[in-house]
Short mmCIF file of N, CA and C in Angstrom, two decimals:
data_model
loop_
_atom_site.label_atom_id
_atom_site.label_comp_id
_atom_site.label_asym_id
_atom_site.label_seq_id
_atom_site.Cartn_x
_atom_site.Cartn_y
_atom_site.Cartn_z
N UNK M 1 103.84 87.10 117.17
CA UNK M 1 102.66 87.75 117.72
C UNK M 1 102.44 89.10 117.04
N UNK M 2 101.18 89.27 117.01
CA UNK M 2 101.19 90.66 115.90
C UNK M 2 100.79 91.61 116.99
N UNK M 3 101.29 92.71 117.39
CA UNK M 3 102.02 94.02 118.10
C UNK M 3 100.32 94.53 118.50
N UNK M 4 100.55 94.82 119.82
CA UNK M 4 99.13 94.83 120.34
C UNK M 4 98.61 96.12 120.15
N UNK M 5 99.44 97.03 119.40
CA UNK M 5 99.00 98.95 119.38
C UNK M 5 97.86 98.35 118.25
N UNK M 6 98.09 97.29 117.84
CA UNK M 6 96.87 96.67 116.80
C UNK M 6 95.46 96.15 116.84
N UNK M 7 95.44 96.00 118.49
CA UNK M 7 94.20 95.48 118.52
C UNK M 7 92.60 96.13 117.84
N UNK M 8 92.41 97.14 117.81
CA UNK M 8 91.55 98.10 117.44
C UNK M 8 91.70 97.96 115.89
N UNK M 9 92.45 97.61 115.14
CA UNK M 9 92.42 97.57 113.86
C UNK M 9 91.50 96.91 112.91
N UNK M 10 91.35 96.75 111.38
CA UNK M 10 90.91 96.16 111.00
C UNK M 10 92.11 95.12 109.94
N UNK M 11 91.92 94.00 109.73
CA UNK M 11 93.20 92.90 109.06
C UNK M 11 92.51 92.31 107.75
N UNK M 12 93.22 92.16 106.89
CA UNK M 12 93.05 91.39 105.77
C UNK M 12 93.90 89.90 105.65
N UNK M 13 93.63 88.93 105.59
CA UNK M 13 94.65 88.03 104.99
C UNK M 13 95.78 88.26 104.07
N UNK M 14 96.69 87.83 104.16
CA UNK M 14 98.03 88.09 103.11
C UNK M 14 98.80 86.70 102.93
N UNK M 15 99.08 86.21 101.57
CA UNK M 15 99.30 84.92 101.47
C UNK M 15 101.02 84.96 101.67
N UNK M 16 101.35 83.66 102.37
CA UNK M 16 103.00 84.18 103.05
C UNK M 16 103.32 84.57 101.63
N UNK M 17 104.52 85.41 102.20
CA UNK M 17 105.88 85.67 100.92
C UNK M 17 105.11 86.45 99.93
N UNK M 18 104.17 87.30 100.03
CA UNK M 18 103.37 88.28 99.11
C UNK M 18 103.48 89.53 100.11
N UNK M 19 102.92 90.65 99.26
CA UNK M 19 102.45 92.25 99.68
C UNK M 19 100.86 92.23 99.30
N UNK M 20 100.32 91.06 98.92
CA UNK M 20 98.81 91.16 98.61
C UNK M 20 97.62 90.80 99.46
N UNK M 21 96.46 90.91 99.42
CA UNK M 21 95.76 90.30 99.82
C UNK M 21 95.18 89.46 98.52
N UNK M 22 94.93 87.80 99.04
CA UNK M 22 94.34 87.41 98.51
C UNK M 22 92.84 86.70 98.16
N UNK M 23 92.22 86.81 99.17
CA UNK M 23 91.16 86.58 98.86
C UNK M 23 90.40 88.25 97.86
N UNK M 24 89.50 87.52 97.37
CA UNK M 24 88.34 88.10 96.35
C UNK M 24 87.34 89.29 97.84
N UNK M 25 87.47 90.48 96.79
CA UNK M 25 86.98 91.63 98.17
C UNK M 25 87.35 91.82 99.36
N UNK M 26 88.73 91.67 99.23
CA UNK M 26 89.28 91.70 100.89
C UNK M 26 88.96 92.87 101.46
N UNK M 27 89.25 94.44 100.82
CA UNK M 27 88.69 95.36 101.75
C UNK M 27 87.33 95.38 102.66
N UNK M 28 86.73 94.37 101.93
CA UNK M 28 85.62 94.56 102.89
C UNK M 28 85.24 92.80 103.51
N UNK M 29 86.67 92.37 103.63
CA UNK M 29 86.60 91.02 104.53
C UNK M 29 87.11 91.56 105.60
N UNK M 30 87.06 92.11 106.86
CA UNK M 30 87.62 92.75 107.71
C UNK M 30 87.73 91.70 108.88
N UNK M 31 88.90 91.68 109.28
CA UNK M 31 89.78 90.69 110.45
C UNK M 31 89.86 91.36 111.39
N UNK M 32 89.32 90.59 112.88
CA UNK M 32 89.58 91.20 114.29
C UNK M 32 90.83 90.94 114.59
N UNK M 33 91.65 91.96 115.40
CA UNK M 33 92.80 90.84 115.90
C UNK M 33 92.90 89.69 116.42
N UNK M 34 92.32 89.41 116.91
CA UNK M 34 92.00 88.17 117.05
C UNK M 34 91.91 86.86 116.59
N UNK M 35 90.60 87.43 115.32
CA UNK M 35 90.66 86.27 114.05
C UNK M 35 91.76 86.52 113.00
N UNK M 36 92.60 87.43 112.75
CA UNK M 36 93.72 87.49 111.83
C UNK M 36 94.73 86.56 112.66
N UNK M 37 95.28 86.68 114.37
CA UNK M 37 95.93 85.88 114.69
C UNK M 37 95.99 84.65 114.93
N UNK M 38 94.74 83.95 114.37
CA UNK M 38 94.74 82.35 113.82
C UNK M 38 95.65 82.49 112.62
N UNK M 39 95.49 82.52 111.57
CA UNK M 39 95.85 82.64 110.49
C UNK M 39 97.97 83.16 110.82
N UNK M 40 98.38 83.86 111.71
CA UNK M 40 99.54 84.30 111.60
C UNK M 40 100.38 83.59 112.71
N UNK M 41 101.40 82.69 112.18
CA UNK M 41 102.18 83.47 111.12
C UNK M 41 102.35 82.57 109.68
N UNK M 42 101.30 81.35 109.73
CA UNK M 42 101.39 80.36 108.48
C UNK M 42 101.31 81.48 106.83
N UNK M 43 100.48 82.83 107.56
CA UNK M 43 100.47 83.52 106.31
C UNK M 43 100.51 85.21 106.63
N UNK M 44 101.10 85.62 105.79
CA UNK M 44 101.65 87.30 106.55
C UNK M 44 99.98 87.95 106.69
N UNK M 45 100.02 89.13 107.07
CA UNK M 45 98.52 89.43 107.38
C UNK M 45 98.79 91.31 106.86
N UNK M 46 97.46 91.81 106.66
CA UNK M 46 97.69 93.01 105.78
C UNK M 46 96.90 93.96 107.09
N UNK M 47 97.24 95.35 107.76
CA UNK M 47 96.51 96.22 108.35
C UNK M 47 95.76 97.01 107.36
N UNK M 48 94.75 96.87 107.52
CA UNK M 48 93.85 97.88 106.39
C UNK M 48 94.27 99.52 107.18
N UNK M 49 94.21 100.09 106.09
CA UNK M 49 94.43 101.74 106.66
C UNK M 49 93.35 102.35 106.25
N UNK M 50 92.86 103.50 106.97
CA UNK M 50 91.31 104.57 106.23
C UNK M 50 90.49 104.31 107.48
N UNK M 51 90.91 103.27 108.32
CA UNK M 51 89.83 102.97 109.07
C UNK M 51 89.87 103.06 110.58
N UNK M 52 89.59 103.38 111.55
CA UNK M 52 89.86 104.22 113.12
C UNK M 52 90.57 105.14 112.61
N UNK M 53 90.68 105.75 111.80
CA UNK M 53 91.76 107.03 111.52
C UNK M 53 93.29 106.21 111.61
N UNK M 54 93.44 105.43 111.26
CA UNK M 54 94.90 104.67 110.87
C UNK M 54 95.45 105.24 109.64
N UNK M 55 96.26 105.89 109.54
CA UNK M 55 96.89 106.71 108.30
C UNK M 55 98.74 105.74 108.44
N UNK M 56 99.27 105.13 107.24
CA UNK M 56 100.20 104.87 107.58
C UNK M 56 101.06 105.52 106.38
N UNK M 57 102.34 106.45 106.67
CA UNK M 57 102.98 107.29 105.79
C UNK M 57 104.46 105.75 105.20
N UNK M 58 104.26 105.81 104.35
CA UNK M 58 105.39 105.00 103.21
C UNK M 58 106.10 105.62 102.67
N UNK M 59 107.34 105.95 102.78
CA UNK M 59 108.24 106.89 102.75
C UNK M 59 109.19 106.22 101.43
N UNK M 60 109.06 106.40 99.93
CA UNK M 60 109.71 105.42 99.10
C UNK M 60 110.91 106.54 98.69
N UNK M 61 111.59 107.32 99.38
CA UNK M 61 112.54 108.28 98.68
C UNK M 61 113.86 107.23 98.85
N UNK M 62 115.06 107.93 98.71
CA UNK M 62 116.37 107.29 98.47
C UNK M 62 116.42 108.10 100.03
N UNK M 63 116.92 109.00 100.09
CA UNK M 63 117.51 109.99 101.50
C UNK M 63 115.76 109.80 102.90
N UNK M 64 115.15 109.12 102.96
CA UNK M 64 113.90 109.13 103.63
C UNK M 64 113.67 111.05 103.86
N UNK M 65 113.38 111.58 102.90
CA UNK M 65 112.83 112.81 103.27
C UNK M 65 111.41 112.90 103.96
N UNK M 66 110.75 111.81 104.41
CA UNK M 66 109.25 112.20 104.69
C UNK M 66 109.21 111.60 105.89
N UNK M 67 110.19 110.65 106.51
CA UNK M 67 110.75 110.21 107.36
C UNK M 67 111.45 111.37 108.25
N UNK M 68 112.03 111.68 108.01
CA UNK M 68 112.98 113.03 108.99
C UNK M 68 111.58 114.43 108.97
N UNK M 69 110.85 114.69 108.34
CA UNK M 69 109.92 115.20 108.44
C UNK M 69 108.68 115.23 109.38
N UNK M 70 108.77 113.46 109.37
CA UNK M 70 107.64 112.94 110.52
C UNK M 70 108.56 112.96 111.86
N UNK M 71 109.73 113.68 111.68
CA UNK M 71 110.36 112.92 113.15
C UNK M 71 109.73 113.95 113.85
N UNK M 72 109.34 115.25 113.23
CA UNK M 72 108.66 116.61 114.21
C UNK M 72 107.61 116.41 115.00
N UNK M 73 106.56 114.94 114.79
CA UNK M 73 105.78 114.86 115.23
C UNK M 73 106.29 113.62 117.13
N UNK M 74 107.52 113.46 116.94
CA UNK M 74 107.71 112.72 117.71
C UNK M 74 107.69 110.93 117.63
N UNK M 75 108.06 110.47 118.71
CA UNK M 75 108.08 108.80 118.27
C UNK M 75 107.04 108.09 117.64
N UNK M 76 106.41 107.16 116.94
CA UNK M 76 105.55 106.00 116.80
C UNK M 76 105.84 105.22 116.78
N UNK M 77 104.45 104.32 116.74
CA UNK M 77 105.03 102.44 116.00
C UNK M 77 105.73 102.69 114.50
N UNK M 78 106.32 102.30 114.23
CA UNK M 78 106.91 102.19 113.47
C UNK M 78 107.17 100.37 112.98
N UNK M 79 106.74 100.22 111.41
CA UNK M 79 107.29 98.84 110.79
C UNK M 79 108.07 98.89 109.48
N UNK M 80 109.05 98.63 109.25
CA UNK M 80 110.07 99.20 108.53
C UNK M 80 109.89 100.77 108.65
N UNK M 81 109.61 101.28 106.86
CA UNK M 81 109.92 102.61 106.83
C UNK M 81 108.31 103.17 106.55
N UNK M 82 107.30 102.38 107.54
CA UNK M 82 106.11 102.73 107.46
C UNK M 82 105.94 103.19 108.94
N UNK M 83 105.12 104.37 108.93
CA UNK M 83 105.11 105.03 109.91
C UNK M 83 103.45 105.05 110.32
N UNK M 84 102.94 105.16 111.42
CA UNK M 84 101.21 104.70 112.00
C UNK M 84 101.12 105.93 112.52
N UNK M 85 99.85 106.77 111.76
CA UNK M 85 99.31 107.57 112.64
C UNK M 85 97.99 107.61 112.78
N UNK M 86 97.03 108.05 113.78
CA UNK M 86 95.93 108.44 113.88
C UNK M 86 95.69 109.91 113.65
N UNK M 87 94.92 109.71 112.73
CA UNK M 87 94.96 111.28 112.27
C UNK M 87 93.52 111.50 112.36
N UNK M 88 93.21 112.57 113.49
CA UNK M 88 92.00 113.36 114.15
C UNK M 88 91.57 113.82 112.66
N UNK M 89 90.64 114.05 112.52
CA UNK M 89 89.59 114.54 111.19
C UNK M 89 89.94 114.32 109.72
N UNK M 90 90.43 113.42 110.00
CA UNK M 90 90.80 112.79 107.90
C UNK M 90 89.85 112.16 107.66
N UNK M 91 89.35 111.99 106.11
CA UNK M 91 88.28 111.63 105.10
C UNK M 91 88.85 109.67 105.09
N UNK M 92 89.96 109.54 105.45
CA UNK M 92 90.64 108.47 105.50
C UNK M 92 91.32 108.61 102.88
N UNK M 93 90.90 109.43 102.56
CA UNK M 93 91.74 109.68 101.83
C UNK M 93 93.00 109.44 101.73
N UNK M 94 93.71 108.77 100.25
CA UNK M 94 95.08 108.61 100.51
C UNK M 94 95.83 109.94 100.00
N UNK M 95 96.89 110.01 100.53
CA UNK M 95 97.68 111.31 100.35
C UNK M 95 98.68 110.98 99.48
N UNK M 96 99.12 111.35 98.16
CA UNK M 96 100.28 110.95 97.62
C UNK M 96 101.17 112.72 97.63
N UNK M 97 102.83 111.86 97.76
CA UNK M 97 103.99 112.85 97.88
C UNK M 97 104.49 113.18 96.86
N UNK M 98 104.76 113.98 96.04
CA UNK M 98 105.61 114.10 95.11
C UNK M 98 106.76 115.67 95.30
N UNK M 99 108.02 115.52 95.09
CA UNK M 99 108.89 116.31 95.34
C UNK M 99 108.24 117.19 94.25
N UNK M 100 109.13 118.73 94.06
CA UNK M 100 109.12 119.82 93.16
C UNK M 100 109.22 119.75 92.04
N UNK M 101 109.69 118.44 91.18
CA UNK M 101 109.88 118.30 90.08
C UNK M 101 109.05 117.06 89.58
N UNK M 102 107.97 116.32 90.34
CA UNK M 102 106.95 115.34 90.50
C UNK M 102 106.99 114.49 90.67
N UNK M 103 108.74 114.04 91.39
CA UNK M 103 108.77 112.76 91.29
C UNK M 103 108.06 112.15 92.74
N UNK M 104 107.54 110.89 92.35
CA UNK M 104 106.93 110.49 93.91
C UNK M 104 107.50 110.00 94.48
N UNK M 105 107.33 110.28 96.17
CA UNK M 105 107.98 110.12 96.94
C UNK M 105 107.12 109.47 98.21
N UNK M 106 106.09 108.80 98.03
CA UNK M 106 105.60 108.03 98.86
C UNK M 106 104.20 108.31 98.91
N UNK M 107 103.69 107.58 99.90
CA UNK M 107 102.11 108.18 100.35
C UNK M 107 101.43 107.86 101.63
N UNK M 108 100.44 108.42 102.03
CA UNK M 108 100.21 108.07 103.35
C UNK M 108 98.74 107.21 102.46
N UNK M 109 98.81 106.16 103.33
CA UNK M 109 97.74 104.93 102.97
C UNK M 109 96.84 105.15 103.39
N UNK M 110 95.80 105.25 102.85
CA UNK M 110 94.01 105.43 103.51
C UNK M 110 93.19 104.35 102.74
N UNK M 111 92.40 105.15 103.06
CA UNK M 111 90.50 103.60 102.63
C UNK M 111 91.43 102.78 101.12
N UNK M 112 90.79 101.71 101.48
CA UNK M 112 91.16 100.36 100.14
C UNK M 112 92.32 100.43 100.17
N UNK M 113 93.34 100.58 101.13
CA UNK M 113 94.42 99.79 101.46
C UNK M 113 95.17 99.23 102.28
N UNK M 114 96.05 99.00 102.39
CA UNK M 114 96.92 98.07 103.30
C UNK M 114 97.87 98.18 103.24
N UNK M 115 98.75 97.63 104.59
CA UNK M 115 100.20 97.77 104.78
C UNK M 115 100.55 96.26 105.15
N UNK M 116 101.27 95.35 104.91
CA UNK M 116 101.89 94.26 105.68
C UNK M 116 102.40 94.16 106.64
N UNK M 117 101.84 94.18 107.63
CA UNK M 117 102.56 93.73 109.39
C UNK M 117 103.40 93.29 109.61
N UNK M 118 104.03 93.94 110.87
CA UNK M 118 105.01 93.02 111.10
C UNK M 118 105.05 91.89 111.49
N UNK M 119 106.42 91.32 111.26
CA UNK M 119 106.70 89.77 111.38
C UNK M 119 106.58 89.16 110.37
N UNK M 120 105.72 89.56 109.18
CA UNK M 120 105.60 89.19 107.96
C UNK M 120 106.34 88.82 107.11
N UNK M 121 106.38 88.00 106.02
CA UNK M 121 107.32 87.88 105.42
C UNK M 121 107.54 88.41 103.68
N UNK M 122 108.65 89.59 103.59
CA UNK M 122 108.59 90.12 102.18
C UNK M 122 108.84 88.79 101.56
N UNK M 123 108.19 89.17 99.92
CA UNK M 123 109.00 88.41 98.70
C UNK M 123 110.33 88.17 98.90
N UNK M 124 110.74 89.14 99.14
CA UNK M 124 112.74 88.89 99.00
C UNK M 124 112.55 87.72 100.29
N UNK M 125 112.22 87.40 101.06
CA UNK M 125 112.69 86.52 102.42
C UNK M 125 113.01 87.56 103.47
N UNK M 126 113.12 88.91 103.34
CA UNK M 126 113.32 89.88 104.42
C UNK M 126 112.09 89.40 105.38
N UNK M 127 112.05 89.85 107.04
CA UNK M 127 111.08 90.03 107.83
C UNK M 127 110.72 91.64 108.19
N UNK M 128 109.53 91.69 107.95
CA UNK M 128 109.00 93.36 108.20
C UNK M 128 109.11 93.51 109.56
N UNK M 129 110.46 93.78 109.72
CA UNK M 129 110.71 93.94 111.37
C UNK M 129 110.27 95.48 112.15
N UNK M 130 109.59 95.24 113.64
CA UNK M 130 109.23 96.37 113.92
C UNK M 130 110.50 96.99 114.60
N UNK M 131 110.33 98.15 113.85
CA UNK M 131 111.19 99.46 114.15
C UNK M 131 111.05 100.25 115.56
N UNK M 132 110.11 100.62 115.20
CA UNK M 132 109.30 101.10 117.15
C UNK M 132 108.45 101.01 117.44
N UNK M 133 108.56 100.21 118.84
CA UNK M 133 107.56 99.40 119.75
C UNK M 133 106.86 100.40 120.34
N UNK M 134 105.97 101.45 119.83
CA UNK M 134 105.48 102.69 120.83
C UNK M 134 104.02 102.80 120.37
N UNK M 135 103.41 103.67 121.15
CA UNK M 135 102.10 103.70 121.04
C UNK M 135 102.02 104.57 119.34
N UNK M 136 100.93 104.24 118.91
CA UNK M 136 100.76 105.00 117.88
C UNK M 136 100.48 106.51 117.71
N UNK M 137 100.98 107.44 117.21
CA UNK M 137 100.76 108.66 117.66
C UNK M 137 99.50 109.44 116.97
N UNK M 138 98.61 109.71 118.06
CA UNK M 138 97.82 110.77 117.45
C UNK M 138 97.72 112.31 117.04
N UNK M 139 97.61 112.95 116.26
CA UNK M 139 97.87 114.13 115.09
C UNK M 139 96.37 114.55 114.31
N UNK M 140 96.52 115.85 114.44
CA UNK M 140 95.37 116.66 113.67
C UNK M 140 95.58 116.64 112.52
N UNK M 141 95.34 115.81 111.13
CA UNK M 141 95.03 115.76 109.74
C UNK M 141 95.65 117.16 109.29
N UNK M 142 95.09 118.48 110.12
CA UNK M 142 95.81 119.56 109.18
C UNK M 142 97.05 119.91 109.78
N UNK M 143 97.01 119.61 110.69
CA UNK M 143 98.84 119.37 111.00
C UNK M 143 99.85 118.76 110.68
N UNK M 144 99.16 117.37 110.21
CA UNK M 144 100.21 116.43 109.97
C UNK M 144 100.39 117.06 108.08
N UNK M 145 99.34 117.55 107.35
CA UNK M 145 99.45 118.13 105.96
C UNK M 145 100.43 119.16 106.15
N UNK M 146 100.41 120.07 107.18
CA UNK M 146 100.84 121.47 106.96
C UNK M 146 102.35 120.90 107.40
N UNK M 147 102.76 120.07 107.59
CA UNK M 147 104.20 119.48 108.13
C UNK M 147 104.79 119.14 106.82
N UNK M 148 103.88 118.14 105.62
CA UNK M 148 104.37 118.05 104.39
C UNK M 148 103.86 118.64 103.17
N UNK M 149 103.43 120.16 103.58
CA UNK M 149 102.24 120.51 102.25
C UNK M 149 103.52 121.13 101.16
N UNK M 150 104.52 120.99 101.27
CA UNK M 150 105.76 121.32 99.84
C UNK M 150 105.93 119.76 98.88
N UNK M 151 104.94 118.55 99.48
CA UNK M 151 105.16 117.31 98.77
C UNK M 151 103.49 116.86 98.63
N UNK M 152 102.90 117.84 99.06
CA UNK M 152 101.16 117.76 98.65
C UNK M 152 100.77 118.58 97.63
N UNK M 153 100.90 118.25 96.23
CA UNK M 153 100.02 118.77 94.70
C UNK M 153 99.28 119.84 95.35
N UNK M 154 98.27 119.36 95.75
CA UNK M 154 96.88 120.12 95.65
C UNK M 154 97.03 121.59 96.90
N UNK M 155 97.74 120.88 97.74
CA UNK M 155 98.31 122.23 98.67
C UNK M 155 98.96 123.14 97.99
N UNK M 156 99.48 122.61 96.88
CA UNK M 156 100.39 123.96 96.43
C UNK M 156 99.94 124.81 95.15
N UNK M 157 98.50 124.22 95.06
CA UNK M 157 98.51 124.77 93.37
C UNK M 157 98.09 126.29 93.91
N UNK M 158 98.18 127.39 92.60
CA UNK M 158 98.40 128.78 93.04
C UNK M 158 96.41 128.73 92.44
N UNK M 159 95.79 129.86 93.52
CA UNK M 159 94.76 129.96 93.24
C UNK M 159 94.59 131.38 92.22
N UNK M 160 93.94 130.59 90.80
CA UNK M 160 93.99 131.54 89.73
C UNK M 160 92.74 132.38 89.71
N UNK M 161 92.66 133.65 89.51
CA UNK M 161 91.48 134.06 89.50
C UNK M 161 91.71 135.11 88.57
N UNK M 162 90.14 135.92 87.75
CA UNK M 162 90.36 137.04 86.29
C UNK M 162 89.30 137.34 87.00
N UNK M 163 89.92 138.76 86.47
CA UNK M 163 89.36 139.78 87.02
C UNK M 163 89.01 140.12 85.47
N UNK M 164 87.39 140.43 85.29
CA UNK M 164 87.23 141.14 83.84
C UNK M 164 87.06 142.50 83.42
N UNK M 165 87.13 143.39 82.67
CA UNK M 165 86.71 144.76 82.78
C UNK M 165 85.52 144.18 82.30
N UNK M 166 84.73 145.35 83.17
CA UNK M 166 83.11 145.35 82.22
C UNK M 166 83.09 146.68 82.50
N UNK M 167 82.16 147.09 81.16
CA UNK M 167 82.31 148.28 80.44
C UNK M 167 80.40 148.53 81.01
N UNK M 168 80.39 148.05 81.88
CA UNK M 168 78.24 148.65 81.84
C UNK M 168 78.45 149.51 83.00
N UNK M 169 77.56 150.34 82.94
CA UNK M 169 76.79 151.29 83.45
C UNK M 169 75.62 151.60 84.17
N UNK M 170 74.81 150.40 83.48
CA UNK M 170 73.47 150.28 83.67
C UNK M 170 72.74 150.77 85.04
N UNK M 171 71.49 150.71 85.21
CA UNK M 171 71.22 150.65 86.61
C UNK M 171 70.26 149.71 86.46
N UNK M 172 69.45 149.39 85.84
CA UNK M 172 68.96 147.42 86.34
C UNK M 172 69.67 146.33 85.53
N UNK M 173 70.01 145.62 86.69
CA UNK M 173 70.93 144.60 86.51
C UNK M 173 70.33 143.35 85.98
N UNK M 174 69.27 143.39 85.28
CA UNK M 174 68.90 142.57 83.85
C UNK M 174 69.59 143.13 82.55
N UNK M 175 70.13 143.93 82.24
CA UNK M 175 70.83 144.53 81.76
C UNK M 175 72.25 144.38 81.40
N UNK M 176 73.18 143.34 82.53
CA UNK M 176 74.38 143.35 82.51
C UNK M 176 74.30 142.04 81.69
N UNK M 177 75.72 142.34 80.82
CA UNK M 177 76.04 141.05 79.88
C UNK M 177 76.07 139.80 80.07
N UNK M 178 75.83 138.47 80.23
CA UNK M 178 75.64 137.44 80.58
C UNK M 178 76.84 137.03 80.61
N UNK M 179 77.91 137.43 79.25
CA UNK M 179 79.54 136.92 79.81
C UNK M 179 79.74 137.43 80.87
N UNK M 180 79.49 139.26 81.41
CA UNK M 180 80.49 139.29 82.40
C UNK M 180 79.94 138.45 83.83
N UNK M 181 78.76 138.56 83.66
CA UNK M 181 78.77 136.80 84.85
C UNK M 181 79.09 135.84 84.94
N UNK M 182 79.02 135.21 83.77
CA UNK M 182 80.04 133.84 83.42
C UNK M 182 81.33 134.11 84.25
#
């Protein structure tokens, strides 16, 4: 049975023993729970993320650093080492992690993608077993950033700014050099 914190979702088909969707334009073949649970469990089924504010964080480190990070926010559903949040005012944008030296370290899933549900079945023959049976937790977008903004690029770049000398004097400002406005 696919985990009822799901009903509100949107589903893609997933052909068993894959991480894909396969039909042609699946992002925008969208499955009720309902109509995805015909289909499951003859074939694994994909949660689209980006959409009700479903943000799901994929934590691909060795030591789960983004995992012990999310624990600040308290329990969720949880399916393996994918974590469900609703995140209050996100673009549904995906977020990618990368440590201090760039290596990546996961991402939180938004619009045009998907996660494989549980009960599903990996390639290897593993089952995407659910981890925690809890409501999904809701979180303010700049909270849940400002929790990992040392593994968010764009949070950290330093804001550069030049300062130019200009050498005018003038008093009408048709007058001033066109570089020093540039």
């Amino acid at each position: 049975m696919i985990p009822t914190q799901l009903k509100n979702m949107n589903f893609c088909r997933v052909r068993y023993k894959t991480k894909k969707p396969f039909e042609k334009d699946w992002n925008n073949k969208k499955y009720s729970y309902n109509q995805i649970s015909k289909y499951f469990p003859k074939e694994n089924y994909g949660v689209m993320t980006g959409h009700n504010n479903l943000g799901v964080l994929d934590d691909d480190t060795e030591n789960k650093i983004l995992l012990k990070l999310a624990a600040s926010f308290g329990e969720t559903f949880r399916v393996r080492d994918h974590l469900y949040f609703k995140l209050k005012g996100w673009d549904g944008k995906k977020i990618i992690f990368f440590d201090e030296k760039g290596k990546h370290c996961g991402e939180l899933q938004g619009k045009g993608q998907m996660v494989v549900g549980a009960g599903s079945i990996h390639p290897s023959g593993e089952e995407y077993i659910l981890k925690n049976n809890k409501k999904i937790k809701e979180i303010d977008v700049e909270i849940f950033k400002s929790v990992f903004k040392d593994y968010i690029p764009e949070l950290n770049k330093p804001i550069i700014t030049e300062s130019l000398e200009i050498d005018w004097e003038g008093e009408d400002v048709k007058d001033i050099p066109i570089t020093s406005v540039i």
